[in-house]
Coordinates of N, CA and C in Angstrom, one line a residue:
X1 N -4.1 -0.4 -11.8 CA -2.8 -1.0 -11.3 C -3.0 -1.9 -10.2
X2 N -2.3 -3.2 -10.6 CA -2.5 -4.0 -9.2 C -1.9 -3.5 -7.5
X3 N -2.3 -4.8 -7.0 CA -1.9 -4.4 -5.5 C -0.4 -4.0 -5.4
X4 N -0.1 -5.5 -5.7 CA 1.3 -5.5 -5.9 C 2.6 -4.2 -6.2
X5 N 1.7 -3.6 -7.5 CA 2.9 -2.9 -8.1 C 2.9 -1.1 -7.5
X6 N 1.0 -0.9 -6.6 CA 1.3 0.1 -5.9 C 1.9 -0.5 -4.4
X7 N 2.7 -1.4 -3.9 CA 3.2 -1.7 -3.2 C 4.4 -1.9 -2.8
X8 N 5.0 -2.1 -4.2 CA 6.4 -1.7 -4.8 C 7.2 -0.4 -3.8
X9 N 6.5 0.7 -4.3 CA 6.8 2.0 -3.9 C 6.8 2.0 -2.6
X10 N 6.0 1.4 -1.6 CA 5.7 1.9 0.0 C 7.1 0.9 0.6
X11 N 7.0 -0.3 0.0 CA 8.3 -0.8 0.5 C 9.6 -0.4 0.1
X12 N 10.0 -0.2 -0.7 CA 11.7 1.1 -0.8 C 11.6 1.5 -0.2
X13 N 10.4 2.6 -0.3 CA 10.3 4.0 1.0 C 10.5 3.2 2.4
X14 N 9.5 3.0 3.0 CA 10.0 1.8 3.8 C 11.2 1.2 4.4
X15 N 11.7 1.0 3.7 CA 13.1 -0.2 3.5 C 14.3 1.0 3.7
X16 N 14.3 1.9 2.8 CA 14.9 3.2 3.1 C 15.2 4.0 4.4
X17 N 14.3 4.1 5.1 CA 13.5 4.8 6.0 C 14.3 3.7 7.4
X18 N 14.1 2.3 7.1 CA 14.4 1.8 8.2 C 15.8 1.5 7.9
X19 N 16.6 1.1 7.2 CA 18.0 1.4 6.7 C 18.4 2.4 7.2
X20 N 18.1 3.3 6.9 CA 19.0 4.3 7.6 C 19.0 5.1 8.7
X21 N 17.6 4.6 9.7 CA 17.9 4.4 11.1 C 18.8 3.3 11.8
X22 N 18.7 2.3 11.0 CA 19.1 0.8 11.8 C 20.8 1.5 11.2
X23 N 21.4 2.0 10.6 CA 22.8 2.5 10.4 C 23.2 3.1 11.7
X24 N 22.3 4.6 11.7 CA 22.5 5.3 12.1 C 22.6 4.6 14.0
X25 N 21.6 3.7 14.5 CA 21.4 3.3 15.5 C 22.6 2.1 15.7
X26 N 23.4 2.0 14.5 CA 24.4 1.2 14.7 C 25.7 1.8 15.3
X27 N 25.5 3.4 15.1 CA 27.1 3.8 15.1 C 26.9 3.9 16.7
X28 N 25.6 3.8 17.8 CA 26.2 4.3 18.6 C 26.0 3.0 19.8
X29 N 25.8 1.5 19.3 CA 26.8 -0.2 19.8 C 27.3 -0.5 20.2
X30 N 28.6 -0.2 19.0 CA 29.9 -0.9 18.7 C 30.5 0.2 20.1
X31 N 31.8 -0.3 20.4 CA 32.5 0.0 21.2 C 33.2 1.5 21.2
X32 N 33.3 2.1 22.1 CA 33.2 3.7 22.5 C 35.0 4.0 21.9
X33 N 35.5 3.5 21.9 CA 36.6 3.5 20.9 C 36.6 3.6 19.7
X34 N 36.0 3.3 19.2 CA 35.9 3.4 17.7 C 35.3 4.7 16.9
X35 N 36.0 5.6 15.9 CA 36.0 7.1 15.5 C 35.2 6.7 14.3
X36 N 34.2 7.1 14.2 CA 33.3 7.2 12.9 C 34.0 7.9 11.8
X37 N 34.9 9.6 12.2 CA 35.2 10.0 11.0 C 36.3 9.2 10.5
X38 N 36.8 7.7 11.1 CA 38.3 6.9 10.8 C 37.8 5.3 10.6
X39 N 36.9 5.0 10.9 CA 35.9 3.9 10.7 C 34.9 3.3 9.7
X40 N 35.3 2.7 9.2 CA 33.6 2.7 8.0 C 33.0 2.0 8.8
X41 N 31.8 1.9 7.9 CA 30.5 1.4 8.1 C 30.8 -0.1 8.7
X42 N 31.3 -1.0 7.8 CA 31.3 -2.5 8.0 C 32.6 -2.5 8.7
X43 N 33.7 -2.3 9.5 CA 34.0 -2.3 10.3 C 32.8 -1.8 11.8
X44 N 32.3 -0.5 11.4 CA 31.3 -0.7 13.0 C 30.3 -1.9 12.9
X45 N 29.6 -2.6 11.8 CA 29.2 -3.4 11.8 C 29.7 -5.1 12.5
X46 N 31.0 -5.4 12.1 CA 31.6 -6.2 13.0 C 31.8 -5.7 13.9
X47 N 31.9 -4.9 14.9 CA 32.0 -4.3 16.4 C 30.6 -4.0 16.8
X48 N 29.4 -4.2 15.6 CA 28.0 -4.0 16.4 C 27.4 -5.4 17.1
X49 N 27.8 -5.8 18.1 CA 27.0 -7.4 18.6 C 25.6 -7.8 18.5
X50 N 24.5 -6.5 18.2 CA 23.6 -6.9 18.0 C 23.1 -6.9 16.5
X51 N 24.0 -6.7 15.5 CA 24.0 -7.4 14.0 C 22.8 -6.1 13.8
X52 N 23.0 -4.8 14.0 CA 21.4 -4.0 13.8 C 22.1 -3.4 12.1
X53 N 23.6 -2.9 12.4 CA 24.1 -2.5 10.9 C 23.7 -3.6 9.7
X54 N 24.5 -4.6 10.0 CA 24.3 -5.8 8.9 C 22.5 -6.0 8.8
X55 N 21.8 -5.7 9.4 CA 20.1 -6.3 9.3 C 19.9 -4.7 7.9
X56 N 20.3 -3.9 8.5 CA 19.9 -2.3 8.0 C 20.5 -2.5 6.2
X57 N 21.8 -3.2 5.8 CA 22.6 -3.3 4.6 C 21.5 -4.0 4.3
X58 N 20.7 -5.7 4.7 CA 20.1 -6.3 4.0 C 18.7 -5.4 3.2
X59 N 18.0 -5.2 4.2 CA 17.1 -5.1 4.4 C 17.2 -3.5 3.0
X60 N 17.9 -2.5 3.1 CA 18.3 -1.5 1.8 C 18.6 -2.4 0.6
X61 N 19.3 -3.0 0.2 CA 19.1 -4.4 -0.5 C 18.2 -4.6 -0.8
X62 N 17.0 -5.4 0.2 CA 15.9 -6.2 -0.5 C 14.8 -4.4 -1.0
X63 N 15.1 -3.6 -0.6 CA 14.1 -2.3 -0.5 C 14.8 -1.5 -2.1
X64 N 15.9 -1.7 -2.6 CA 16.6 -1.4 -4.2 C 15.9 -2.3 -4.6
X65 N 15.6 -3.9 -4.5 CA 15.2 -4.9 -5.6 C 13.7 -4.0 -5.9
X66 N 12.6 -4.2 -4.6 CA 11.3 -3.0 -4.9 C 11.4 -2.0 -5.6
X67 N 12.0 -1.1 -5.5 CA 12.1 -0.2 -5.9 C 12.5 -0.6 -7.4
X68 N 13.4 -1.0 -7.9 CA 13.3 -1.4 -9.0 C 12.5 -2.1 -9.8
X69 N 12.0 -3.3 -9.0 CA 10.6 -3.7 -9.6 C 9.0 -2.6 -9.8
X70 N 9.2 -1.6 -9.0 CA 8.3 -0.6 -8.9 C 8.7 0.4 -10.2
X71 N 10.0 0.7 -10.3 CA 10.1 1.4 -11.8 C 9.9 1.1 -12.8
X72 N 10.1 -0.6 -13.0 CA 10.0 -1.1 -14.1 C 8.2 -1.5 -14.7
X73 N 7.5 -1.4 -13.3 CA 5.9 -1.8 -13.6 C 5.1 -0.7 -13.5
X74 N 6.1 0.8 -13.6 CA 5.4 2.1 -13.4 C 5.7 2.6 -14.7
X75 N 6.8 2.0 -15.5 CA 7.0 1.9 -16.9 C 8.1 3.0 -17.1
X76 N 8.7 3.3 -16.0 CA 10.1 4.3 -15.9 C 11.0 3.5 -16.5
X77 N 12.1 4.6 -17.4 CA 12.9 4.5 -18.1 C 13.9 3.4 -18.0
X78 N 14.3 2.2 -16.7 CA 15.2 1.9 -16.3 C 16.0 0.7 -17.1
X79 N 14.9 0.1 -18.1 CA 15.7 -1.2 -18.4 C 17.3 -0.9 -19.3
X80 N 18.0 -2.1 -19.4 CA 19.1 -2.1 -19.8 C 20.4 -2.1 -18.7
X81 N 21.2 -1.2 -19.7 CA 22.2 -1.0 -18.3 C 21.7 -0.5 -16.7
X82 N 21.0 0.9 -16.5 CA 20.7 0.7 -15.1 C 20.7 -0.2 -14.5
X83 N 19.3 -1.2 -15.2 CA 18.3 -2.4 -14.4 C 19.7 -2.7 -14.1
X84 N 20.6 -3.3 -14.9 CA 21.9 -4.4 -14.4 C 22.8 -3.7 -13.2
X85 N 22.9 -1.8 -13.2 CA 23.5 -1.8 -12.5 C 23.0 -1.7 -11.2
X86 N 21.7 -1.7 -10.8 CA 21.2 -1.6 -9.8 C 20.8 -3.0 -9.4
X87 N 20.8 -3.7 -10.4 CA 21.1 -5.4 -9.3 C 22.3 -5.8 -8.8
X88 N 23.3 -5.0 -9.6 CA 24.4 -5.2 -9.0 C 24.5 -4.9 -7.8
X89 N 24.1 -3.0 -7.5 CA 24.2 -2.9 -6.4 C 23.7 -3.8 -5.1
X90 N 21.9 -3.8 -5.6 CA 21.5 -4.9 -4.8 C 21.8 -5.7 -4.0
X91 N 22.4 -6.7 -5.3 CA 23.2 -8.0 -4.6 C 24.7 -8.0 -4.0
X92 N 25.1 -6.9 -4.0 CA 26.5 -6.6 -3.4 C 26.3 -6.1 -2.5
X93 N 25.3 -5.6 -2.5 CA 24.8 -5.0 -0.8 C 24.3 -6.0 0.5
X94 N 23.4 -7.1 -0.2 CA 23.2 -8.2 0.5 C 24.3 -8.8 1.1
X95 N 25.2 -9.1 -0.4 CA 26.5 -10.0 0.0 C 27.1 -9.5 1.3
X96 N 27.5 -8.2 0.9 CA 28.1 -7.6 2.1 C 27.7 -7.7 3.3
X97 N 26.3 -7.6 3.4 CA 26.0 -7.9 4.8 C 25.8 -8.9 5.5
X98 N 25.5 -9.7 4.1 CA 26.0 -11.2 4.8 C 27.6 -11.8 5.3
X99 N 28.4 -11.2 4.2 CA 29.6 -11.6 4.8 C 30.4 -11.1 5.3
X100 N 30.6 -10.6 6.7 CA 31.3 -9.4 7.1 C 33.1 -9.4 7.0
X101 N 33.4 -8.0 7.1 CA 34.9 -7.9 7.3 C 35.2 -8.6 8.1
X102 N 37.1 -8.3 8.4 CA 37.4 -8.6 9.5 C 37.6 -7.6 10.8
X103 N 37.5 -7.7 12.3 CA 37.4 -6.3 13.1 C 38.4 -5.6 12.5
X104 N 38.7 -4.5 12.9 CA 39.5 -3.5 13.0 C 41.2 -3.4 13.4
X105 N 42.3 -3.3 12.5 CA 43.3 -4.0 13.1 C 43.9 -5.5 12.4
X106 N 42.9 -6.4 12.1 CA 42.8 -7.7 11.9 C 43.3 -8.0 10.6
X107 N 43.7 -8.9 10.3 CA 44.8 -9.3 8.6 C 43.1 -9.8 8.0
X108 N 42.8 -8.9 6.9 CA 42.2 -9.4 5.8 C 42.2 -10.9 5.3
X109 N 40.9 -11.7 5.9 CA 40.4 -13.1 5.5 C 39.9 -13.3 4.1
X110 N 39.8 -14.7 3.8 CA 39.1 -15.1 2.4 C 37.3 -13.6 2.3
X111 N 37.1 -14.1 3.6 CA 35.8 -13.3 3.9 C 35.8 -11.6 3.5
X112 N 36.9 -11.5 3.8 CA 36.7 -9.8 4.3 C 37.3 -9.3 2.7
X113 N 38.1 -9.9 2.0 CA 38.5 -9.5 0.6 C 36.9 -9.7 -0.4
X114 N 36.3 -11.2 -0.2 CA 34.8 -10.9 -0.8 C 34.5 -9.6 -0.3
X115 N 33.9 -9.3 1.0 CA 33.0 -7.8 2.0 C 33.5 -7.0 0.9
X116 N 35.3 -6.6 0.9 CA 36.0 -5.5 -0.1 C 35.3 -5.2 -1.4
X117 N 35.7 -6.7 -1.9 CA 35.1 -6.4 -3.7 C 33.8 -6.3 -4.0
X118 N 32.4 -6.8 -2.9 CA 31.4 -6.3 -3.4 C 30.9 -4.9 -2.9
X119 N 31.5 -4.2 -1.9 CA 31.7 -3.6 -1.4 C 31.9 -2.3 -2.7
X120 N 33.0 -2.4 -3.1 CA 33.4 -1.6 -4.3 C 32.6 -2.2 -5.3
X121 N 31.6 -2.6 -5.7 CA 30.9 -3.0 -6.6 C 29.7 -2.4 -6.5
X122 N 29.2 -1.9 -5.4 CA 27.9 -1.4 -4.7 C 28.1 0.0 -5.2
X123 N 29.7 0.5 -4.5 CA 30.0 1.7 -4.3 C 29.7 2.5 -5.8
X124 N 30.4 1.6 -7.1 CA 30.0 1.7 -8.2 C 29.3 2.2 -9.0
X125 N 28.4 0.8 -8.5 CA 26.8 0.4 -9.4 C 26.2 1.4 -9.0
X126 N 25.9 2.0 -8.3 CA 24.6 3.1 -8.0 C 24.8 4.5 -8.8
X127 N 25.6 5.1 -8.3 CA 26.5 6.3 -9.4 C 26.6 6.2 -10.7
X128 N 27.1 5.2 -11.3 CA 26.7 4.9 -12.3 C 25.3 4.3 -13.6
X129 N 24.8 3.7 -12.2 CA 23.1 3.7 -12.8 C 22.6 5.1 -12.8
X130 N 22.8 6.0 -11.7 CA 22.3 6.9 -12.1 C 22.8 7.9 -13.3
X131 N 23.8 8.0 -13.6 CA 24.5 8.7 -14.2 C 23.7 8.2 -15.9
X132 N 23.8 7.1 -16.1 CA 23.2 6.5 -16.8 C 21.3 7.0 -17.1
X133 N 20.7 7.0 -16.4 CA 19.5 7.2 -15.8 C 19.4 9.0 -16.5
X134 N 20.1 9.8 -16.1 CA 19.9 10.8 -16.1 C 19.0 11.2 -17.5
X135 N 19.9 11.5 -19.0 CA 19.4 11.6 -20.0 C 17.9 11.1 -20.4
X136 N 17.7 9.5 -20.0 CA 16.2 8.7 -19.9 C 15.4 9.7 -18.7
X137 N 15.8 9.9 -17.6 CA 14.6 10.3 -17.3 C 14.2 12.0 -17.8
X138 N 15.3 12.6 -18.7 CA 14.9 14.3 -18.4 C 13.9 14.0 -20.1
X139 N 14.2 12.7 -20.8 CA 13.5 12.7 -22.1 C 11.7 12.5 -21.7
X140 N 11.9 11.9 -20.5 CA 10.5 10.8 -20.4 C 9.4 12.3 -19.2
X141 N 8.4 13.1 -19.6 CA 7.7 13.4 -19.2 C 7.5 13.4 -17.7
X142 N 6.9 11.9 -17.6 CA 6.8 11.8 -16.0 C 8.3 11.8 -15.5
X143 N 9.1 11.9 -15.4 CA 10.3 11.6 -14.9 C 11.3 12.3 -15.3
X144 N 10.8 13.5 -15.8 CA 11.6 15.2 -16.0 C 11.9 15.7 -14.8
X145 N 10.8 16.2 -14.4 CA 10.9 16.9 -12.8 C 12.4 16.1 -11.9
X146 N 12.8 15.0 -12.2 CA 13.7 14.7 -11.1 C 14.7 14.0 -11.2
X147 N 15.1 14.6 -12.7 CA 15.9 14.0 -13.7 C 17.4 15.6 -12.7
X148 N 17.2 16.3 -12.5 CA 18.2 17.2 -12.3 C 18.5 16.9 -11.2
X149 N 17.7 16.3 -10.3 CA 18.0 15.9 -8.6 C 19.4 15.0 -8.9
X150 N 18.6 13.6 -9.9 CA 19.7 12.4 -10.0 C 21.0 13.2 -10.4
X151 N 20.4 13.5 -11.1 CA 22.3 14.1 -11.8 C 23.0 14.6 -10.7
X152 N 22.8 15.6 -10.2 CA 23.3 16.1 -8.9 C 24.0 14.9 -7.8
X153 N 23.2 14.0 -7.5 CA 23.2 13.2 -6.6 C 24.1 12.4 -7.3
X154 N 24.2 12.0 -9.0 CA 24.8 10.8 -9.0 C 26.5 11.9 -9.7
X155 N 26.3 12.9 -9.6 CA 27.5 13.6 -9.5 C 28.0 13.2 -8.0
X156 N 27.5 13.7 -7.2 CA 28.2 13.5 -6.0 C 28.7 12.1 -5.6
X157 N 28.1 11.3 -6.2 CA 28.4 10.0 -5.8 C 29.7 9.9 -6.7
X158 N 29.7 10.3 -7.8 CA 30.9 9.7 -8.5 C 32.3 10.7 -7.7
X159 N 32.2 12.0 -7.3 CA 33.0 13.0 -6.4 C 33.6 11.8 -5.4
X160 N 32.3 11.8 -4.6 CA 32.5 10.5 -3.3 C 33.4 9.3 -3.7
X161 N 33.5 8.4 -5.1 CA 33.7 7.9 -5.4 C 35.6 7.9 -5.7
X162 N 35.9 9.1 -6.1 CA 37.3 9.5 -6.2 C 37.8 9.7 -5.0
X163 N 36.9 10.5 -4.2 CA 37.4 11.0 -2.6 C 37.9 9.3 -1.8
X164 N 36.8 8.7 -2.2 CA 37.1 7.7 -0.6 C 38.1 6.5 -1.8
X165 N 38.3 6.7 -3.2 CA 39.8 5.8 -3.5 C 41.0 6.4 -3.2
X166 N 40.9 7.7 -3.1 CA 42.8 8.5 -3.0 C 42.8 8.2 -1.1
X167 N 41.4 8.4 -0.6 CA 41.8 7.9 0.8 C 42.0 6.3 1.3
X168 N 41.5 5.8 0.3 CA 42.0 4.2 0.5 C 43.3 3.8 -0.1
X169 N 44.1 4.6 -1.1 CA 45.0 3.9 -1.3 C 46.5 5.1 -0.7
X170 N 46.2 6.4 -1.9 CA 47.2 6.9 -0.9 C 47.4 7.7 0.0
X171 N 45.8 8.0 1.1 CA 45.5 8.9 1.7 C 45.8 8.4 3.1
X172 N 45.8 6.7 2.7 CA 46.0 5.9 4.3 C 44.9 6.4 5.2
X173 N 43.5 6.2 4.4 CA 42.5 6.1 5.2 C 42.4 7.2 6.2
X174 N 43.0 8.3 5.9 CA 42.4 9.4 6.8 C 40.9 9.9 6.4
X175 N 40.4 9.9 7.5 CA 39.5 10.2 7.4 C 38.1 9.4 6.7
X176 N 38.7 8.6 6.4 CA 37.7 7.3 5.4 C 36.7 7.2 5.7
X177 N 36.2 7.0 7.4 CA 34.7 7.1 8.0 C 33.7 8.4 7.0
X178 N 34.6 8.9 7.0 CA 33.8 10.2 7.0 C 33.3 10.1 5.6
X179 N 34.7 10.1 4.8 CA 34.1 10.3 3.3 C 33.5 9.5 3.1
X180 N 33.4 7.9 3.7 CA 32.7 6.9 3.2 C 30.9 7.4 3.5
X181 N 30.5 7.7 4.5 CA 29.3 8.2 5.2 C 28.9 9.1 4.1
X182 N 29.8 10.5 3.6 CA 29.2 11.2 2.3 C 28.6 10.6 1.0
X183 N 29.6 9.5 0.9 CA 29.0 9.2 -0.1 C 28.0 8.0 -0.2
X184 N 27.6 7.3 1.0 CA 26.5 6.6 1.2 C 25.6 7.4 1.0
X185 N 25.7 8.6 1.7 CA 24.5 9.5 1.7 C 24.1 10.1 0.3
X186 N 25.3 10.3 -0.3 CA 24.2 10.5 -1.6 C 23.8 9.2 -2.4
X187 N 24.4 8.1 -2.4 CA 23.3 7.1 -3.1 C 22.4 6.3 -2.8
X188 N 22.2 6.8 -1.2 CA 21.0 6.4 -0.5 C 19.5 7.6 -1.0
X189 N 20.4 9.1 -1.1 CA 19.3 10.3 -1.3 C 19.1 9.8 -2.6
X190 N 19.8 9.3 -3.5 CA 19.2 8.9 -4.8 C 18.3 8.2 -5.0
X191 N 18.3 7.2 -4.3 CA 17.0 5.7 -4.1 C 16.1 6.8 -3.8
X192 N 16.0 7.0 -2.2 CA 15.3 8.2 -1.8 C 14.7 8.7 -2.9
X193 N 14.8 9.6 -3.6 CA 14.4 10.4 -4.6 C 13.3 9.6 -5.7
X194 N 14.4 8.4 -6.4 CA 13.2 8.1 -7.3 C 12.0 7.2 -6.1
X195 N 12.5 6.7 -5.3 CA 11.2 6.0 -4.7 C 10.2 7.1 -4.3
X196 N 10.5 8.2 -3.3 CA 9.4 9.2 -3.5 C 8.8 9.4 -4.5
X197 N 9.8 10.0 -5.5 CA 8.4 9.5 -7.4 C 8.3 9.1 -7.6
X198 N 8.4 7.6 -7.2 CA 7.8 6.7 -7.9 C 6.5 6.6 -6.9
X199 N 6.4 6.9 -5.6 CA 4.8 6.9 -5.1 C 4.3 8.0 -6.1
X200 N 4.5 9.0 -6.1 CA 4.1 10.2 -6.3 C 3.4 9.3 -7.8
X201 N 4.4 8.9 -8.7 CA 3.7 8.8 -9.9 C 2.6 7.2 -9.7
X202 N 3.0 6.2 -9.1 CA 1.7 5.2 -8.9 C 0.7 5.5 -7.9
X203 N 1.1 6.3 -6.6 CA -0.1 6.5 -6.3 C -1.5 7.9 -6.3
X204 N -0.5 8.7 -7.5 CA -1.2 9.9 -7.6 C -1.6 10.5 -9.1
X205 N -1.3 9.3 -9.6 CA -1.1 9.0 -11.5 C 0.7 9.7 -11.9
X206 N 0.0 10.3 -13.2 CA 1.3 10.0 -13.8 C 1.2 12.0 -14.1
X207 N 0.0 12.4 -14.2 CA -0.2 13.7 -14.3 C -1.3 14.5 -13.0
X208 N -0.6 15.4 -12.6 CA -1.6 16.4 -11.5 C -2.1 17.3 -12.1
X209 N -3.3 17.6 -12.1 CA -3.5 18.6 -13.1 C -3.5 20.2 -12.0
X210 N -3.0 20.6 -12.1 CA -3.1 22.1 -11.0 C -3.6 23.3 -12.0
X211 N -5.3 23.7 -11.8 CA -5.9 24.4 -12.4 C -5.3 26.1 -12.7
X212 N -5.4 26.7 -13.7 CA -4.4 27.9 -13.7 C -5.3 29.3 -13.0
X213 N -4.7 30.2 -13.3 CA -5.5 31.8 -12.8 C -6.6 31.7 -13.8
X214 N -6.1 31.7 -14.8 CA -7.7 31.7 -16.1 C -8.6 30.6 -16.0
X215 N -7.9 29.8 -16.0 CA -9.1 28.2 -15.7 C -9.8 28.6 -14.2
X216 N -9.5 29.2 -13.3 CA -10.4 29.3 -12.5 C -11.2 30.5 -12.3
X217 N -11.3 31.7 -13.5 CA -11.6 32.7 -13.9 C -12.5 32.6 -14.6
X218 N -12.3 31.2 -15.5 CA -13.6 31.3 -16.4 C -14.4 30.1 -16.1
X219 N -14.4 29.3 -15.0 CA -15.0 29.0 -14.3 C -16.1 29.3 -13.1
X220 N -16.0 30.6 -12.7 CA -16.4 31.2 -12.0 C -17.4 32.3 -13.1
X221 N -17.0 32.8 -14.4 CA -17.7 33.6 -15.4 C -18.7 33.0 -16.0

């Protein structure tokens, strides 16, 4: 296997790993006013001045494209719909971070309604690729073991998915920080997940062999 495609995998991981510190290092920025469990993400992002949220969105972005290119050269199940829905997410995730809301308070710009709709395109595409994903990976050998994780995860996401629309439209955003944060977290633990297999399977093969009680019985005989 080339360089490249065992390289795939260390960057997700990677990208992952610094994503969701650079979030996390965002919420505490923005201005001491501002309630995380009442705030999303890309509102603290416009109130972070040193742009560390918006760097963290890109940068998970470019670390999905790897990651995807890593599943597809490790010969995991993904093409078709997934692949599409995970470039969706991708590139909705970029967009977003490139184009931010408006602050907090502020009438919705040309800008901030793009932020919205790819925004909810991100929110989407991930839950749904996985969901998609599941059946392919419980058929495919190497990609059984963590075929029950996704489902799980991409259940929650679709949960998350209902939770943060009845709070966006008729919940009047109570509490929206909050639910929005749950449900990042599970479609981030999803990446998470296959990128850990996916090192596991390029840089440790595709099978472990773990010798049994008898195989080391009658090796010893």
């Amino acid at each position: 296997m080339s360089a490249v495609k065992k390289a795939y995998p260390l960057i997700a991981c990677a990208a992952i790993v610094f994503a969701v510190s650079g979030v996390v290092m965002g919420q505490f920025g923005p201005d001491p006013y501002l309630d995380p469990l009442n705030v999303t993400v890309s509102e603290y992002a416009v109130a972070d001045r040193g742009g560390v949220t918006e760097v963290a969105m890109a940068v998970m972005a470019l670390g999905s494209l790897a990651l995807l290119a890593g599943l597809r050269a490790a010969g995991a199940p993904v093409r078709g719909m997934p692949e599409r829905l995970m470039l969706v997410w991708s590139g909705a995730l970029f967009v977003a971070a490139v184009i931010p809301t408006t602050p907090l308070g502020a009438d919705l710009d040309v800008a901030a309604q793009v932020h919205r709709y790819v925004s909810v395109a991100a929110f989407v595409a991930l839950p749904a690729a996985g969901a998609l994903l599941v059946p392919r990976l419980a058929a495919d050998p190497v990609w059984k073991p963590v075929a029950r994780t996704v489902e799980w995860l991409a259940l929650a996401g679709g949960l998350g998915l209902l939770a943060i629309t009845y709070v966006a439209l008729p919940g009047e955003r109570v509490m929206i920080g909050l639910v929005e944060r749950v449900l990042l977290g599970a479609e981030v633990a999803l990446l998470a997940v296959l990128a850990a297999w996916l090192v596991r399977v390029v840089w440790m093969g595709k099978t472990v062999n773990f010798p049994t009680y008898h195989r080391f019985i009658a090796s010893r005989s």
